[in-house]
Amino acid sequence: MTNTENFVHELAEKHGRTRNALMPILQGVVAREKYLSEEAMIAVARELDISAADVYGTATFYTFLDTVPRGRNVVRVCKTISCHMHNKDEIIRALEEQLKCKVGETTSDKKFTLLTANCLGWCHKGPVMLVNDDVYPELTPQKAIEIIQEYNRKSN
Amino acid sequence: MEQKQLKRVDLIFEWDEKNTPIQVLDKTLQKTPDAIILEMIDSGLKGRGGAGFPTGLKWKFTRNEDSEVKYVICNADEGEPGTFKDREILDRVPEKIFTGMAICAYVIGAKEGYIYLRAEYNFLLKSLQQKLDKFNQQLKERQIDFSIYLRSGSGAYVCGEESALFESMEGKRGEPRNKPPYPTVAGYNSKPTVINNVETLVYTCEICRMGAEKFKALGTSDSRGSKVFSVSGDTTKPGIYELELGMPLKDFIDEFGDDDAKAVQVGGASGHCVPRKKFNDTIIGFEGIPTGGSMMIFNSSRSMYNVLHDYLEFFTEESCGQCTPCRVGCQQLLKGIEAVKKGERPPTYLEDLKKLTLTMKIAAKCGLGQSVANPFISIVDNFKEEIIY
Amino acid sequence: MSKYMVNLKINNIPIAVEEGTTILDAAKRLNFHIPTLCNHPDLSVAGNCRVCVVEVKGARLLAASCATPVSEGMEVFTNSEKVRIARKHVVELLLSEHNADCTKCFKNGHCELQELASEYRYGDHIFIDLVPFKHKYLDISSPSITKDTSKCIRCQRCVRTCAELQAVSALAVVHKGNHQTISTFMDKPMNDVVCTNCGQCINRCPTGALYERNYIEDVWNAIYNPNKFVVVQTAPATRVAVGEDLGLEPGHRVTGKMVAALKKMGFNKVLDTDFTADLTIMEEGTELLTRLKKALVDKDETVKLPMMTSCSPGWIKFQEHMFPDLLPNLSTCKSPQQMFGSLAKTYYADKINIKAENMIVVSIMPCTAKKFECNRPEMRDSGFKDVDYVLTTRELAMMIKQAGIEFDKLEDQHYDSILGESTGAAVIFGATGGVMEAALRTAYEIVTGKEVPFANLEIKPVRGMDGVKEASIKIKGAKPEWSFLEGVEMNVAVAHGLTNAKILMEAVESGKTNYHFIEIMGCPGGCIGGGGQPIPTSPEIRRKRAEAIYEEDAGMPIRKSHENPEVVEVYKDYLGHPCGHQSHELLHTHYVERKRY
Ligand SMILES: Cc1cc2nc3c(=O)[nH]c(=O)nc-3n(C[C@H](O)[C@H](O)[C@H](O)COP(=O)(O)O)c2cc1C
Ligand code: SF4
Ligand code: FES
């Protein structure tokens, strides 16, 4: 078995092999591998004895279950109204410059993927972004860049 | 008209050392399930998740179902734009949520409870799990046959809709189900299920702590009690506030506005937009405009076209996509206002779109598609110039 | 348990129906037609298209009548102002998302959306055309199934079909919101996924989003080509269904008219797959008896039982994907269509003095998987592609119309000979259980010299629409060479539709069954419900087609395959004996394991 298959197998052992275990298993894969590769989805389908199309169909419903390759750190800037009113566009512009990639893209060193997200639930402290699971409210362009630099250092 | 001044309340986040949540649980479990249901009904508590269904009745219906297996689920999928109060509750007083769930479990006869937490709040998982472990241990010590588990969402607003949430927990796409059957009859795993909002569950705990009488004394006859508001937008005091229900919008704006407020979006993207000229005679509560707590203020520097455009983009992306009125309707509304703005369609096209939202309101399968008419009509009617020019 | 009756009013007319009945069905009983799209009698309720909405007095929302059970005292209005406006909006919205190039569409005239649009005469389209904004994807990778996302209205019938009826789930709903669509694993081409080509999704697609890869022009070209000798074969189930696409009610037998039409269209010879169905029985029956002997007498462990039929190419591909361990259980017999092809381009070509390379073999099939089958590399034993083109029953109906033939006015004609003679045993191949019945009629007689012990040769336990059927026949009075079978209880099972096949295969894999012989047909009802049959389909329609099949059998002068004189002749002249050397060259095949995911 490959690494991924082994990992999926462990997740299935942990969460069980019923359909109800699908979300926790997919979430487990994404937490480690950042996205669901074809190999991972097939492994999940095999473990749960469901069709691969079903796994894909379920995964693509959920914004956080990516099925295309993502960088080691996934940055999601809130784009909904309150953050919009508080200049999320500036934050995005600063990040695009810093990371040298556009929204939806991954940096060439595969360290970062820059995305936008719908309301993250910090409207009183916008603009806000998530880096992986961690939240960074009350951003300024400068602050956003520093946060990214910090992640960059950490992942060296 | 029964009206009150804006009044701060401190129930949700208050920590009563003499009546900790677990003590409230111990005290409450002395009562019979039916007595607790009566107290809930008497308190007038209505769901804080948006739909406003009387909580006591929900519990009663589920209790009356004949089934070995039942579930209590806490809806912590808080995804309505402009709403962030559940996050704060989950962060600061989760024990009250757990207690509310345990009381509910006792009432309906459930052995398992779940908290469905939106993925955007994953940073809370660790501390929540720790506190939950402790609480589950306390239940065990008391030989209460009930445990609570955490489940995560993965980024889908519609999963806050109760039946979509069950689908998601069952490992499927979060597509809302046909109703009937309702969750009280067939919810998670098709078993009778109580699903309540985070805040609702905390109030059930609070009602058990202080009694229905005290709770009832707050608010108005149609809107009993208080509510946690999420205040954002053009405000001098963004944040979370627990206020008595039934307040006039004007008082709210006087306190939170920046003296230039031209509109308030009450209830998030799926709520209503109230223009300045109606502040005076708008009541926030079930008798007026209900809200899941989101209060977003816009001052005169804001373009209401942009606001509406943002909302429609949100719905277009977050619709589950299964039913025609919502999936295609949202796209038509979004493209439609863009076309009017660009002059590709005449201003009268807005009337056609309004009629479309009325169809969505009655023909869409779930609350998402049904509520798009709220922001659309209230913004278009009140700010037509801004939409057209 | 007796059900409660519920009283309600629909358009002010009182009615009492059983508890649990939907508003839609209750209205139907009062002859109120409510339009539907996502609803289908073979599938679970979805309630997502919302064209079936009705008004319920006192309710804030309109109710999806397909998904809402009646309740006591309910007052329903199926055509109120609110309902009409909502329905109009819903249809217009669907149209705005739909690539409505109806005149160029293969489903033109057979589209439920088109029908609704024409019923409501929406001349005043107001909404913006969304088609240009959508990702367009026309998938022609599969030799059987074409998928055009621009025609899709997201009713999810195909997805439910693939999951519920066929247990395959090659199709799934993917993404959400404005990006929601119907797709495959990783959006791969249909030919690269676990699709069995059964075409059941096509039968239930209301629009032109799924349809057969059609070869109508190729076949016309062959007919017009003076250098080609074009022979056509017709499958058993086509003769009880093609009339449905030509204005007749389901259940009409039109064998003679169909033959007449084919002759008028210009085929050089009109022959019958039923002939090779009889041949299949000879080969498969012999194979079964040989397997039984090897397993029971010689104790040969390499011989696998139960033996399973192999006439249904959708079922074969299913097995290759899903249960590769059971491939040795499949009969090595080719399907009747392919036996026909390889014989036509060898034995028959010789007989009528035509060069095989100048012969074109066309099949009229109730099936889309047969289009894939004829392209399998294994199916070239004549030295050429054994079957050149496969047309569905629906394509045949279109060609008959194109040819300007007034079908119902045709005089019955007979199939050409040779390769045109058949028996009642062959025609029942078209219905679930038919191959089993035909095989038993022959095998029992080979072993005992006597007819099967069922009145009028009708083996009722394997007939009918139950998902999995079982039967046992005790062998009494075996001839000396079959004495090892004396007293043996032959256990057989029959399943139709791949979900039922899966249930049966799991039972076989569990080792708890003791079947000797299993018949599987990939489609619900067998070939009469095939993916190439006229649309619509329903349990009722399939029942009528099956009845017609059994009528056809009952009316045949010969009803046992081994008595087919042309079959006797082909063995004498050419093949030698069943499962002999020549048969193995031409009539048998092998299978390949395919990836499960
Ligand atoms: C699109 C949509 C999203 C919703 N999101 C939430 C949510 O995030 N949290 C919530 O408690 N209720 C949400 N609801 C309401 C729930 O369906 C349900 O009514 C609620 O959880 C019941 O709890 P309550 O009675 O305590 O309010 C949503 C409803 C819809 C239609
Ligand atoms: S209204 Fe929207 S979110 Fe709700 S079922 Fe219909 S498409 Fe899905
Ligand atoms: S037929 Fe009822 S919703 Fe589609």
PDB file of C-alpha atoms and ligand atoms in Angstrom, chain B residues 46-55 58 75-80 85-86 157-163 165 179 195-201 366-369 371, ligand 1:
ATOM      1  CA  LYS B  46     -38.372  30.240  20.364  1.00  0.00           C
ATOM      2  CA  GLY B  47     -35.480  28.931  18.323  1.00  0.00           C
ATOM      3  CA  ARG B  48     -32.606  31.352  17.878  1.00  0.00           C
ATOM      4  CA  GLY B  49     -31.354  29.752  14.670  1.00  0.00           C
ATOM      5  CA  GLY B  50     -33.634  31.779  12.455  1.00  0.00           C
ATOM      6  CA  ALA B  51     -36.898  29.893  12.016  1.00  0.00           C
ATOM      7  CA  GLY B  52     -38.142  30.666  15.509  1.00  0.00           C
ATOM      8  CA  PHE B  53     -39.951  27.424  16.242  1.00  0.00           C
ATOM      9  CA  PRO B  54     -41.075  27.080  19.892  1.00  0.00           C
ATOM     10  CA  THR B  55     -38.401  24.980  21.551  1.00  0.00           C
ATOM     11  CA  LYS B  58     -40.028  20.688  19.401  1.00  0.00           C
ATOM     12  CA  ASN B  75     -26.447  23.359  15.174  1.00  0.00           C
ATOM     13  CA  ALA B  76     -23.131  25.203  15.308  1.00  0.00           C
ATOM     14  CA  ASP B  77     -22.860  25.748  11.590  1.00  0.00           C
ATOM     15  CA  GLU B  78     -23.311  29.494  11.963  1.00  0.00           C
ATOM     16  CA  GLY B  79     -22.847  30.631   8.403  1.00  0.00           C
ATOM     17  CA  GLU B  80     -25.284  33.478   7.933  1.00  0.00           C
ATOM     18  CA  LYS B  85     -22.488  35.065  18.168  1.00  0.00           C
ATOM     19  CA  ASP B  86     -22.449  31.266  18.250  1.00  0.00           C
ATOM     20  CA  TYR B 157     -23.564  27.404   4.313  1.00  0.00           C
ATOM     21  CA  VAL B 158     -26.614  25.311   3.446  1.00  0.00           C
ATOM     22  CA  CYS B 159     -25.522  22.623   5.903  1.00  0.00           C
ATOM     23  CA  GLY B 160     -26.920  24.908   8.586  1.00  0.00           C
ATOM     24  CA  GLU B 161     -30.333  23.944   7.254  1.00  0.00           C
ATOM     25  CA  GLU B 162     -31.315  21.123   9.545  1.00  0.00           C
ATOM     26  CA  SER B 163     -32.022  18.366   7.048  1.00  0.00           C
ATOM     27  CA  LEU B 165     -26.976  19.033   8.208  1.00  0.00           C
ATOM     28  CA  LYS B 179     -40.559  17.861   4.356  1.00  0.00           C
ATOM     29  CA  ILE B 195     -31.869  20.040  16.428  1.00  0.00           C
ATOM     30  CA  ASN B 196     -31.356  23.364  18.135  1.00  0.00           C
ATOM     31  CA  ASN B 197     -29.205  26.369  17.621  1.00  0.00           C
ATOM     32  CA  VAL B 198     -26.252  26.948  19.963  1.00  0.00           C
ATOM     33  CA  GLU B 199     -27.899  29.940  21.558  1.00  0.00           C
ATOM     34  CA  THR B 200     -31.259  28.211  21.951  1.00  0.00           C
ATOM     35  CA  LEU B 201     -29.607  25.419  23.897  1.00  0.00           C
ATOM     36  CA  CYS B 366     -35.632  24.895   1.570  1.00  0.00           C
ATOM     37  CA  GLY B 367     -35.225  28.072   3.542  1.00  0.00           C
ATOM     38  CA  LEU B 368     -32.218  29.199   1.546  1.00  0.00           C
ATOM     39  CA  GLY B 369     -34.021  29.688  -1.724  1.00  0.00           C
ATOM     40  CA  SER B 371     -35.509  33.648   1.818  1.00  0.00           C
TER      41      SER B 371
HETATM   42  C1  LIG D   1     -29.909  28.007   4.569  1.00  0.00           C
HETATM   43  C2  LIG D   1     -30.129  27.863   6.042  1.00  0.00           C
HETATM   44  C3  LIG D   1     -29.062  27.976   6.900  1.00  0.00           C
HETATM   45  C4  LIG D   1     -29.250  27.827   8.258  1.00  0.00           C
HETATM   46  N1  LIG D   1     -28.172  27.938   9.055  1.00  0.00           N
HETATM   47  C5  LIG D   1     -28.339  27.787  10.381  1.00  0.00           C
HETATM   48  C6  LIG D   1     -27.241  27.902  11.259  1.00  0.00           C
HETATM   49  O1  LIG D   1     -26.130  28.144  10.835  1.00  0.00           O
HETATM   50  N2  LIG D   1     -27.439  27.720  12.573  1.00  0.00           N
HETATM   51  C7  LIG D   1     -28.672  27.438  13.066  1.00  0.00           C
HETATM   52  O2  LIG D   1     -28.794  27.262  14.263  1.00  0.00           O
HETATM   53  N3  LIG D   1     -29.732  27.334  12.270  1.00  0.00           N
HETATM   54  C8  LIG D   1     -29.603  27.496  10.942  1.00  0.00           C
HETATM   55  N4  LIG D   1     -30.685  27.356  10.129  1.00  0.00           N
HETATM   56  C9  LIG D   1     -31.984  27.006  10.728  1.00  0.00           C
HETATM   57  C10 LIG D   1     -32.064  25.522  10.953  1.00  0.00           C
HETATM   58  O3  LIG D   1     -32.605  24.918   9.801  1.00  0.00           O
HETATM   59  C11 LIG D   1     -32.959  25.146  12.096  1.00  0.00           C
HETATM   60  O4  LIG D   1     -34.164  25.775  11.927  1.00  0.00           O
HETATM   61  C12 LIG D   1     -32.386  25.519  13.428  1.00  0.00           C
HETATM   62  O5  LIG D   1     -31.139  24.920  13.621  1.00  0.00           O
HETATM   63  C13 LIG D   1     -33.316  25.064  14.509  1.00  0.00           C
HETATM   64  O6  LIG D   1     -32.828  25.465  15.741  1.00  0.00           O
HETATM   65  P1  LIG D   1     -33.625  26.473  16.655  1.00  0.00           P
HETATM   66  O7  LIG D   1     -35.042  26.000  16.710  1.00  0.00           O
HETATM   67  O8  LIG D   1     -32.935  26.369  17.940  1.00  0.00           O
HETATM   68  O9  LIG D   1     -33.515  27.799  16.023  1.00  0.00           O
HETATM   69  C14 LIG D   1     -30.520  27.529   8.765  1.00  0.00           C
HETATM   70  C15 LIG D   1     -31.590  27.422   7.895  1.00  0.00           C
HETATM   71  C16 LIG D   1     -31.401  27.583   6.544  1.00  0.00           C
HETATM   72  C17 LIG D   1     -32.568  27.450   5.648  1.00  0.00           C
END
